[in-house]
CSV table of C-alpha atoms in Angstrom, one decimal:
chain,number,residue,atom,x,y,z
K,1,UNK,CA,12.6,-24.8,11.6
K,2,UNK,CA,14.4,-22.9,14.2
K,3,UNK,CA,13.6,-19.3,15.2
K,4,UNK,CA,16.3,-17.8,17.8
K,5,UNK,CA,15.5,-14.9,19.7
K,6,UNK,CA,18.1,-11.9,18.8
K,7,UNK,CA,18.3,-8.3,19.8
K,8,UNK,CA,15.8,-6.1,19.0
K,9,UNK,CA,16.3,-2.4,20.1
K,10,UNK,CA,13.4,0.3,20.7
K,11,UNK,CA,10.3,0.0,18.7
K,12,UNK,CA,7.1,2.8,19.8
K,13,UNK,CA,4.4,0.8,21.2
K,14,UNK,CA,1.1,0.1,20.3
K,15,UNK,CA,-1.8,0.9,23.2
K,16,UNK,CA,-1.9,-2.9,24.0
K,17,UNK,CA,1.5,-3.1,24.1
K,18,UNK,CA,2.6,-4.9,21.3
K,19,UNK,CA,5.2,-3.4,18.7
K,20,UNK,CA,4.2,-1.0,16.2
K,21,UNK,CA,3.8,-2.6,12.5
K,22,UNK,CA,4.7,0.0,10.4
K,23,UNK,CA,2.6,-1.0,7.0
K,24,UNK,CA,3.6,-1.1,3.5
K,25,UNK,CA,1.1,-1.5,1.4
K,26,UNK,CA,2.2,-3.3,-2.1
K,27,UNK,CA,0.3,-1.3,-4.9
K,28,UNK,CA,1.3,-2.0,-8.7
K,29,UNK,CA,-0.6,-5.2,-9.5
K,30,UNK,CA,-2.4,-5.6,-12.9
K,31,UNK,CA,-5.5,-7.2,-11.6
K,32,UNK,CA,-6.1,-7.9,-15.7
K,33,UNK,CA,-8.1,-11.1,-14.4
K,34,UNK,CA,-10.4,-8.5,-13.9
K,35,UNK,CA,-10.7,-7.0,-17.7
K,36,UNK,CA,-12.8,-4.8,-18.9
K,37,UNK,CA,-13.4,-3.2,-15.5
K,38,UNK,CA,-9.6,-3.4,-14.7
K,39,UNK,CA,-6.9,-1.9,-16.9
K,40,UNK,CA,-3.5,0.2,-17.0
K,41,UNK,CA,-4.3,3.1,-15.7
K,42,UNK,CA,-7.4,1.6,-13.2
K,43,UNK,CA,-6.0,-1.9,-12.3
K,44,UNK,CA,-8.0,-3.6,-9.6
K,45,UNK,CA,-6.9,-2.4,-6.6
K,46,UNK,CA,-8.6,1.3,-7.8
K,47,UNK,CA,-12.0,-0.4,-8.3
K,48,UNK,CA,-14.2,-1.2,-5.8
K,49,UNK,CA,-15.9,-4.0,-6.8
K,50,UNK,CA,-18.8,-4.7,-3.7
K,51,UNK,CA,-20.5,-1.5,-5.2
K,52,UNK,CA,-20.0,0.1,-1.7
K,53,UNK,CA,-17.7,2.7,-4.0
K,54,UNK,CA,-14.4,2.3,-1.4
K,55,UNK,CA,-11.8,0.7,-3.5
K,56,UNK,CA,-9.6,-2.2,-2.9
K,57,UNK,CA,-6.8,0.0,-2.2
K,58,UNK,CA,-8.5,2.7,0.2
K,59,UNK,CA,-10.4,-0.3,2.1
K,60,UNK,CA,-6.8,-1.5,2.6
K,61,UNK,CA,-5.5,1.5,3.8
K,62,UNK,CA,-8.2,2.5,6.3
K,63,UNK,CA,-7.9,-1.2,7.3
K,64,UNK,CA,-3.9,-0.5,8.3
K,65,UNK,CA,-4.4,3.1,9.7
K,66,UNK,CA,-5.1,2.0,13.4
K,67,UNK,CA,-1.9,-0.4,13.4
K,68,UNK,CA,0.0,2.3,11.7
K,69,UNK,CA,-0.7,4.9,14.1
K,70,UNK,CA,-1.7,7.4,11.0
K,71,UNK,CA,-0.9,8.5,7.6
K,72,UNK,CA,2.5,8.9,8.5
K,73,UNK,CA,3.6,5.9,9.6
K,74,UNK,CA,2.0,4.1,6.1
K,75,UNK,CA,3.6,3.4,3.1
K,76,UNK,CA,2.7,2.3,-0.4
K,77,UNK,CA,4.6,0.9,-3.2
K,78,UNK,CA,3.8,1.3,-6.6
K,79,UNK,CA,4.3,1.1,-10.6
K,80,UNK,CA,4.9,4.3,-12.1
K,81,UNK,CA,2.2,5.3,-13.8
K,82,UNK,CA,-0.3,4.5,-11.5
K,83,UNK,CA,1.6,7.1,-8.9
K,84,UNK,CA,-0.9,10.2,-9.7
K,85,UNK,CA,-3.5,7.3,-9.7
K,86,UNK,CA,-2.6,6.2,-5.7
K,87,UNK,CA,-2.0,10.1,-5.2
K,88,UNK,CA,-5.8,10.6,-6.1
K,89,UNK,CA,-7.2,8.0,-4.2
K,90,UNK,CA,-4.9,8.0,-1.1
K,91,UNK,CA,-4.5,12.1,-0.3
K,92,UNK,CA,-3.4,12.0,2.6
K,93,UNK,CA,-0.5,9.8,2.4
K,94,UNK,CA,2.7,11.6,2.6
K,95,UNK,CA,4.8,12.4,-0.5
K,96,UNK,CA,7.3,10.8,1.1
K,97,UNK,CA,6.2,7.5,1.8
K,98,UNK,CA,4.7,6.7,-1.9
K,99,UNK,CA,8.1,4.4,-3.5
K,100,UNK,CA,7.9,4.5,-7.0
K,101,UNK,CA,9.0,1.3,-9.3
K,102,UNK,CA,10.5,2.5,-12.5
K,103,UNK,CA,9.3,-1.1,-13.9
K,104,UNK,CA,8.2,-4.0,-12.4
K,105,UNK,CA,10.6,-6.7,-11.1
K,106,UNK,CA,8.2,-8.7,-8.9
K,107,UNK,CA,7.7,-8.3,-4.8
K,108,UNK,CA,11.4,-9.4,-3.4
K,109,UNK,CA,12.6,-6.2,-5.2
K,110,UNK,CA,9.8,-3.7,-3.7
K,111,UNK,CA,10.2,-5.4,0.0
K,112,UNK,CA,13.4,-5.1,0.0
K,113,UNK,CA,13.8,-1.6,-1.6
K,114,UNK,CA,11.0,-0.9,0.8
K,115,UNK,CA,12.6,-2.6,3.8
K,116,UNK,CA,15.5,-0.7,2.9
K,117,UNK,CA,14.2,3.0,3.0
K,118,UNK,CA,12.2,2.3,6.4
K,119,UNK,CA,15.2,0.6,7.7
K,120,UNK,CA,16.9,3.8,6.9
K,121,UNK,CA,14.5,6.7,8.2
K,122,UNK,CA,13.2,4.8,11.5
K,123,UNK,CA,16.3,1.9,12.1
K,124,UNK,CA,16.5,-1.6,11.3
K,125,UNK,CA,14.4,-2.2,14.6
K,126,UNK,CA,11.7,-1.5,13.0
K,127,UNK,CA,8.5,-3.9,12.4
K,128,UNK,CA,7.4,-3.9,8.5
K,129,UNK,CA,4.9,-5.5,7.5
K,130,UNK,CA,3.4,-6.0,4.0
K,131,UNK,CA,0.2,-6.0,2.9
K,132,UNK,CA,-1.2,-7.2,-1.0
K,133,UNK,CA,-3.0,-3.7,-2.2
K,134,UNK,CA,-6.0,-5.6,-3.7
K,135,UNK,CA,-7.0,-8.1,-0.6
K,136,UNK,CA,-10.3,-7.9,1.3
K,137,UNK,CA,-10.8,-9.1,4.6
K,138,UNK,CA,-13.6,-9.8,6.9
K,139,UNK,CA,-13.8,-8.9,11.0
K,140,UNK,CA,-11.2,-6.6,11.6
K,141,UNK,CA,-10.6,-6.9,15.1
K,142,UNK,CA,-9.1,-10.5,14.5
K,143,UNK,CA,-7.0,-9.2,11.5
K,144,UNK,CA,-5.7,-6.4,14.2
K,145,UNK,CA,-5.4,-9.2,16.9
K,146,UNK,CA,-3.5,-11.2,14.1
K,147,UNK,CA,-1.0,-8.9,13.1
K,148,UNK,CA,-0.5,-7.8,16.9
K,149,UNK,CA,0.4,-11.5,17.6
K,150,UNK,CA,3.0,-11.5,14.2
K,151,UNK,CA,4.3,-8.3,15.3
K,152,UNK,CA,5.1,-9.6,18.4
K,153,UNK,CA,6.3,-13.1,17.4
K,154,UNK,CA,8.9,-10.9,14.2
K,155,UNK,CA,10.7,-8.8,17.7
K,156,UNK,CA,10.9,-12.0,20.7
K,157,UNK,CA,12.2,-14.5,18.3
K,158,UNK,CA,13.2,-12.7,15.3
K,159,UNK,CA,10.8,-14.2,12.9
K,160,UNK,CA,9.5,-13.7,9.1
K,161,UNK,CA,6.0,-14.0,9.9
K,162,UNK,CA,3.3,-14.7,7.4
K,163,UNK,CA,-0.1,-15.4,7.6
K,164,UNK,CA,-1.8,-18.2,6.7
K,165,UNK,CA,-5.3,-18.4,5.9
K,166,UNK,CA,-7.5,-21.5,6.7
K,167,UNK,CA,-8.3,-23.1,3.4
K,168,UNK,CA,-11.5,-24.2,2.7
K,169,UNK,CA,-11.6,-25.9,-0.4
K,170,UNK,CA,-9.0,-27.8,-2.0
K,171,UNK,CA,-7.9,-24.6,-4.1
K,172,UNK,CA,-5.1,-25.1,-6.9
K,173,UNK,CA,-4.6,-21.6,-7.7
K,174,UNK,CA,-2.9,-21.0,-4.1
K,175,UNK,CA,0.6,-21.7,-3.0
K,176,UNK,CA,0.4,-23.7,0.6
K,177,UNK,CA,1.9,-23.6,4.3
K,178,UNK,CA,2.6,-26.6,5.9
K,179,UNK,CA,2.9,-26.1,9.8
K,180,UNK,CA,6.1,-27.6,11.2
K,181,UNK,CA,6.6,-27.4,14.8
K,182,UNK,CA,5.0,-25.3,17.5
K,183,UNK,CA,6.7,-22.2,19.0
K,184,UNK,CA,3.8,-21.5,21.4
K,185,UNK,CA,2.0,-18.7,21.9
K,186,UNK,CA,1.7,-14.7,20.5
K,187,UNK,CA,-0.7,-12.1,21.4
K,188,UNK,CA,-3.0,-15.1,22.0
K,189,UNK,CA,-2.6,-17.0,19.2
K,190,UNK,CA,-0.4,-20.0,18.3
K,191,UNK,CA,2.4,-19.8,15.8
K,192,UNK,CA,4.4,-22.5,14.3
K,193,UNK,CA,7.4,-22.9,12.1
K,194,UNK,CA,7.1,-23.9,8.1
K,195,UNK,CA,8.3,-27.2,7.2
K,196,UNK,CA,7.5,-26.1,3.4
K,197,UNK,CA,6.6,-23.6,0.7
K,198,UNK,CA,4.3,-25.6,-2.3
K,199,UNK,CA,3.1,-23.5,-5.5
K,200,UNK,CA,-0.4,-24.3,-6.5
K,201,UNK,CA,-0.7,-28.0,-6.8
K,202,UNK,CA,-2.7,-30.2,-8.5
K,203,UNK,CA,-6.4,-31.1,-7.2
K,204,UNK,CA,-5.3,-34.2,-5.4
K,205,UNK,CA,-2.3,-32.8,-3.4
K,206,UNK,CA,-4.7,-29.7,-2.7
K,207,UNK,CA,-7.1,-32.3,-1.3
K,208,UNK,CA,-4.6,-34.4,0.3
K,209,UNK,CA,-3.4,-30.7,2.1
K,210,UNK,CA,-6.9,-29.8,3.0
K,211,UNK,CA,-7.4,-33.1,4.8
K,212,UNK,CA,-4.1,-33.4,6.6
K,213,UNK,CA,-5.2,-30.0,8.2
K,214,UNK,CA,-1.3,-28.8,8.6
K,215,UNK,CA,-1.2,-26.4,5.7
K,216,UNK,CA,-2.6,-22.9,5.5
K,217,UNK,CA,-2.5,-20.7,1.9
K,218,UNK,CA,-0.1,-18.4,1.2
K,219,UNK,CA,-2.0,-15.0,1.8
K,220,UNK,CA,1.1,-13.8,0.8
K,221,UNK,CA,1.2,-11.0,3.6
K,222,UNK,CA,4.4,-10.8,6.0
K,223,UNK,CA,5.8,-9.3,9.2
K,224,UNK,CA,9.1,-9.1,10.5
K,225,UNK,CA,11.7,-6.8,12.1
K,226,UNK,CA,13.6,-4.5,9.0
K,227,UNK,CA,17.0,-5.7,10.1
K,228,UNK,CA,15.9,-9.3,10.4
K,229,UNK,CA,14.5,-9.7,6.7
K,230,UNK,CA,17.5,-7.7,5.7
K,231,UNK,CA,19.6,-10.2,7.2
K,232,UNK,CA,18.2,-13.0,5.5
K,233,UNK,CA,18.1,-10.9,1.7
K,234,UNK,CA,22.0,-10.9,2.2
K,235,UNK,CA,22.5,-13.9,2.7
K,236,UNK,CA,20.1,-15.6,0.2
K,237,UNK,CA,20.1,-12.6,-3.1
K,238,UNK,CA,23.1,-10.5,-1.9
K,239,UNK,CA,23.2,-9.3,-5.6
K,240,UNK,CA,20.0,-7.7,-5.0
K,241,UNK,CA,20.5,-5.7,-1.9
K,242,UNK,CA,24.1,-4.7,-2.8
K,243,UNK,CA,22.6,-3.2,-6.0
K,244,UNK,CA,19.6,-1.5,-4.2
K,245,UNK,CA,21.6,-0.1,-1.5
K,246,UNK,CA,24.1,1.2,-3.7
K,247,UNK,CA,21.7,2.9,-6.7
K,248,UNK,CA,18.6,2.4,-5.2
K,249,UNK,CA,15.3,2.9,-7.5
K,250,UNK,CA,18.4,3.3,-9.8
K,251,UNK,CA,19.5,0.5,-9.9
K,252,UNK,CA,15.8,-1.8,-10.8
K,253,UNK,CA,16.4,-2.0,-14.5
K,254,UNK,CA,19.4,-4.8,-13.5
K,255,UNK,CA,17.7,-6.4,-10.6
K,256,UNK,CA,16.5,-10.3,-11.0
K,257,UNK,CA,12.4,-10.3,-11.4
K,258,UNK,CA,11.8,-12.5,-8.8
K,259,UNK,CA,8.8,-12.8,-6.1
K,260,UNK,CA,9.7,-12.6,-2.9
K,261,UNK,CA,8.1,-16.0,-1.8
K,262,UNK,CA,11.2,-17.9,-3.8
K,263,UNK,CA,13.9,-15.7,-3.1
K,264,UNK,CA,13.8,-15.3,0.8
K,265,UNK,CA,10.5,-17.6,2.0
K,266,UNK,CA,11.4,-20.7,0.6
K,267,UNK,CA,15.2,-20.3,1.6
K,268,UNK,CA,15.0,-18.8,5.2
K,269,UNK,CA,15.2,-20.6,8.8
K,270,UNK,CA,13.4,-17.5,10.4
K,271,UNK,CA,9.7,-18.2,8.4
K,272,UNK,CA,7.1,-18.5,10.9
K,273,UNK,CA,3.7,-19.2,10.1
K,274,UNK,CA,-0.3,-17.7,11.8
K,275,UNK,CA,-3.0,-19.6,11.3
K,276,UNK,CA,-5.5,-16.7,10.5
K,277,UNK,CA,-8.9,-16.7,11.8
K,278,UNK,CA,-10.2,-14.2,9.7
K,279,UNK,CA,-12.4,-13.9,6.3
K,280,UNK,CA,-9.8,-13.1,3.5
K,281,UNK,CA,-10.0,-13.4,-0.2
K,282,UNK,CA,-7.0,-12.8,-2.6
K,283,UNK,CA,-10.4,-11.7,-5.2
K,284,UNK,CA,-8.1,-13.2,-8.1
K,285,UNK,CA,-10.9,-13.2,-11.0
K,286,UNK,CA,-15.0,-12.5,-10.7
K,287,UNK,CA,-15.6,-15.5,-9.4
K,288,UNK,CA,-14.4,-13.2,-5.7
K,289,UNK,CA,-17.1,-11.1,-6.7
K,290,UNK,CA,-19.8,-14.0,-5.8
K,291,UNK,CA,-17.8,-15.3,-3.4
K,292,UNK,CA,-18.2,-11.7,-1.3
K,293,UNK,CA,-21.9,-10.7,-2.6
K,294,UNK,CA,-23.8,-13.7,-3.5
K,295,UNK,CA,-27.4,-13.8,-1.5
K,296,UNK,CA,-29.9,-16.7,-1.4
K,297,UNK,CA,-32.9,-14.5,-2.5
K,298,UNK,CA,-30.9,-13.7,-6.1
K,299,UNK,CA,-30.2,-16.4,-8.5
K,300,UNK,CA,-27.0,-14.0,-9.7
K,301,UNK,CA,-24.9,-11.7,-8.7
K,302,UNK,CA,-26.2,-8.2,-10.4
K,303,UNK,CA,-23.5,-5.1,-10.1
K,304,UNK,CA,-25.8,-2.7,-12.2
K,305,UNK,CA,-28.6,-3.0,-13.9
K,306,UNK,CA,-29.3,-6.4,-15.4
K,307,UNK,CA,-32.8,-7.9,-16.7
K,308,UNK,CA,-32.7,-11.7,-16.3
K,309,UNK,CA,-35.0,-14.2,-18.2
K,310,UNK,CA,-34.4,-17.4,-17.3
K,311,UNK,CA,-30.7,-17.3,-15.9
K,312,UNK,CA,-28.7,-17.9,-12.8
K,313,UNK,CA,-25.3,-18.6,-11.1
K,314,UNK,CA,-24.9,-15.6,-13.6
K,315,UNK,CA,-22.1,-12.4,-12.7
K,316,UNK,CA,-23.1,-9.2,-13.8
K,317,UNK,CA,-21.2,-6.4,-13.9
K,318,UNK,CA,-22.3,-2.9,-15.3
K,319,UNK,CA,-20.2,0.2,-14.6
K,320,UNK,CA,-22.8,2.3,-17.3
K,321,UNK,CA,-25.0,3.4,-15.2
K,322,UNK,CA,-27.6,4.2,-18.3
K,323,UNK,CA,-27.9,0.6,-19.8
K,324,UNK,CA,-29.4,-2.5,-18.8
K,325,UNK,CA,-27.8,-6.1,-20.0
K,326,UNK,CA,-30.1,-8.5,-20.5
K,327,UNK,CA,-29.5,-12.8,-20.0
K,328,UNK,CA,-32.2,-15.1,-21.5
K,329,UNK,CA,-31.4,-19.1,-20.6
K,330,UNK,CA,-27.6,-18.1,-19.4
K,331,UNK,CA,-26.3,-20.4,-16.4
K,332,UNK,CA,-22.4,-19.4,-14.8
K,333,UNK,CA,-21.4,-16.4,-16.4
K,334,UNK,CA,-20.0,-13.7,-16.0
K,335,UNK,CA,-20.9,-10.6,-17.8
K,336,UNK,CA,-19.1,-7.4,-18.0
K,337,UNK,CA,-19.9,-4.7,-19.1
K,338,UNK,CA,-17.6,-1.5,-19.2
K,339,UNK,CA,-17.3,1.1,-21.6
K,340,UNK,CA,-16.1,0.4,-25.2
K,341,UNK,CA,-15.4,-3.3,-23.9
K,342,UNK,CA,-18.1,-6.3,-23.1
K,343,UNK,CA,-16.7,-9.6,-21.6
K,344,UNK,CA,-18.4,-13.2,-21.6
K,345,UNK,CA,-17.0,-15.6,-20.3
K,346,UNK,CA,-18.2,-18.8,-18.3
K,347,UNK,CA,-17.3,-18.7,-15.1
K,348,UNK,CA,-15.0,-22.0,-15.1
K,349,UNK,CA,-12.9,-20.0,-17.9
K,350,UNK,CA,-12.4,-16.8,-16.2
K,351,UNK,CA,-8.8,-17.2,-15.0
K,352,UNK,CA,-8.5,-17.8,-19.3
K,353,UNK,CA,-8.7,-14.1,-19.5
K,354,UNK,CA,-4.9,-12.9,-19.8
K,355,UNK,CA,-5.2,-15.5,-22.5
K,356,UNK,CA,-7.7,-13.6,-23.9
K,357,UNK,CA,-6.0,-10.1,-23.4
K,358,UNK,CA,-2.7,-11.5,-25.1
K,359,UNK,CA,-4.9,-11.4,-28.1
K,360,UNK,CA,-5.8,-7.7,-27.9
K,361,UNK,CA,-1.9,-6.8,-27.4
K,362,UNK,CA,-0.9,-9.2,-30.4
K,363,UNK,CA,-3.3,-6.4,-33.0
K,364,UNK,CA,-2.4,-3.2,-32.1
K,365,UNK,CA,-6.0,-2.1,-32.6
K,366,UNK,CA,-6.9,-2.8,-29.4
K,367,UNK,CA,-4.2,-1.6,-27.3
K,368,UNK,CA,-5.8,1.0,-26.1
K,369,UNK,CA,-8.3,-1.1,-24.3
K,370,UNK,CA,-5.6,-2.3,-22.0
């Protein structure tokens, strides 16, 4: 992989002298594995999963405000049925910075449309960053340092930079990025070309990746100059770009449903990876709550009123302040109570919640619970 220098044009700089990023939050996800707390009208990104009262979307926006230089430079892409919810959650977000998709077409459409809109308003030299709305990030100062390095890499080398998460175990639920050639140091951090992307390997392959030291988890965060990405998108998915350029959001019904990883990142020769040093979790299912909140003095993780008798390793989430959940003799079980729905599942089966929801979807009696 070889990333060539290119013309950068003018771009407002941060006080540290690094190119400023226009952050775009992708906030259209469903978060089905957090049912019954996460539902169609109140998906995971609208929830506080750590007991702080701050939703994941709000925490993401606050984390990015300093990088953006204020609300006027922060954007959000969301689904039509979530538009009002985003406005309630982020009342200071300018209306013109909220892009509403009429239907979900996966991340390639969202990234392409948002990049076109930012380029039209601010120019193709603008450094753009894409961020999932539902991730947990620790060490915000290192997060900002890494994004500054990614912006420098994008501006100076015409790179499409992605942040690689240092693996802590042989996860089979994440995509992996293999480091290629070293590209030098940017913003004090080493950068590498991308040799390959691998989607959700089996356990043996994940163990090999972890042992090699050459692989990172794909965190789904991308930073690039708008013009660079649009040029690569025109090269690899020309019909997608041309449809959005001609019709804008009206083109959505005709767009292919494809992720930005498949549409661009796995095809471009401009992909680079910056291994990160901050704490990260994609909060993919209820087990993530345990990873964040488990303490040595409590055998369980309790969010809400829980009385435990000989129960350990349980995750209990009770949204109803006037109710109590009692467990007796349970081990490694998730119990979630939210109004008119209760979930009980072994922790190792929490990935199967989406399968369970198909049973509710198949029966009209339960559609109001989705």
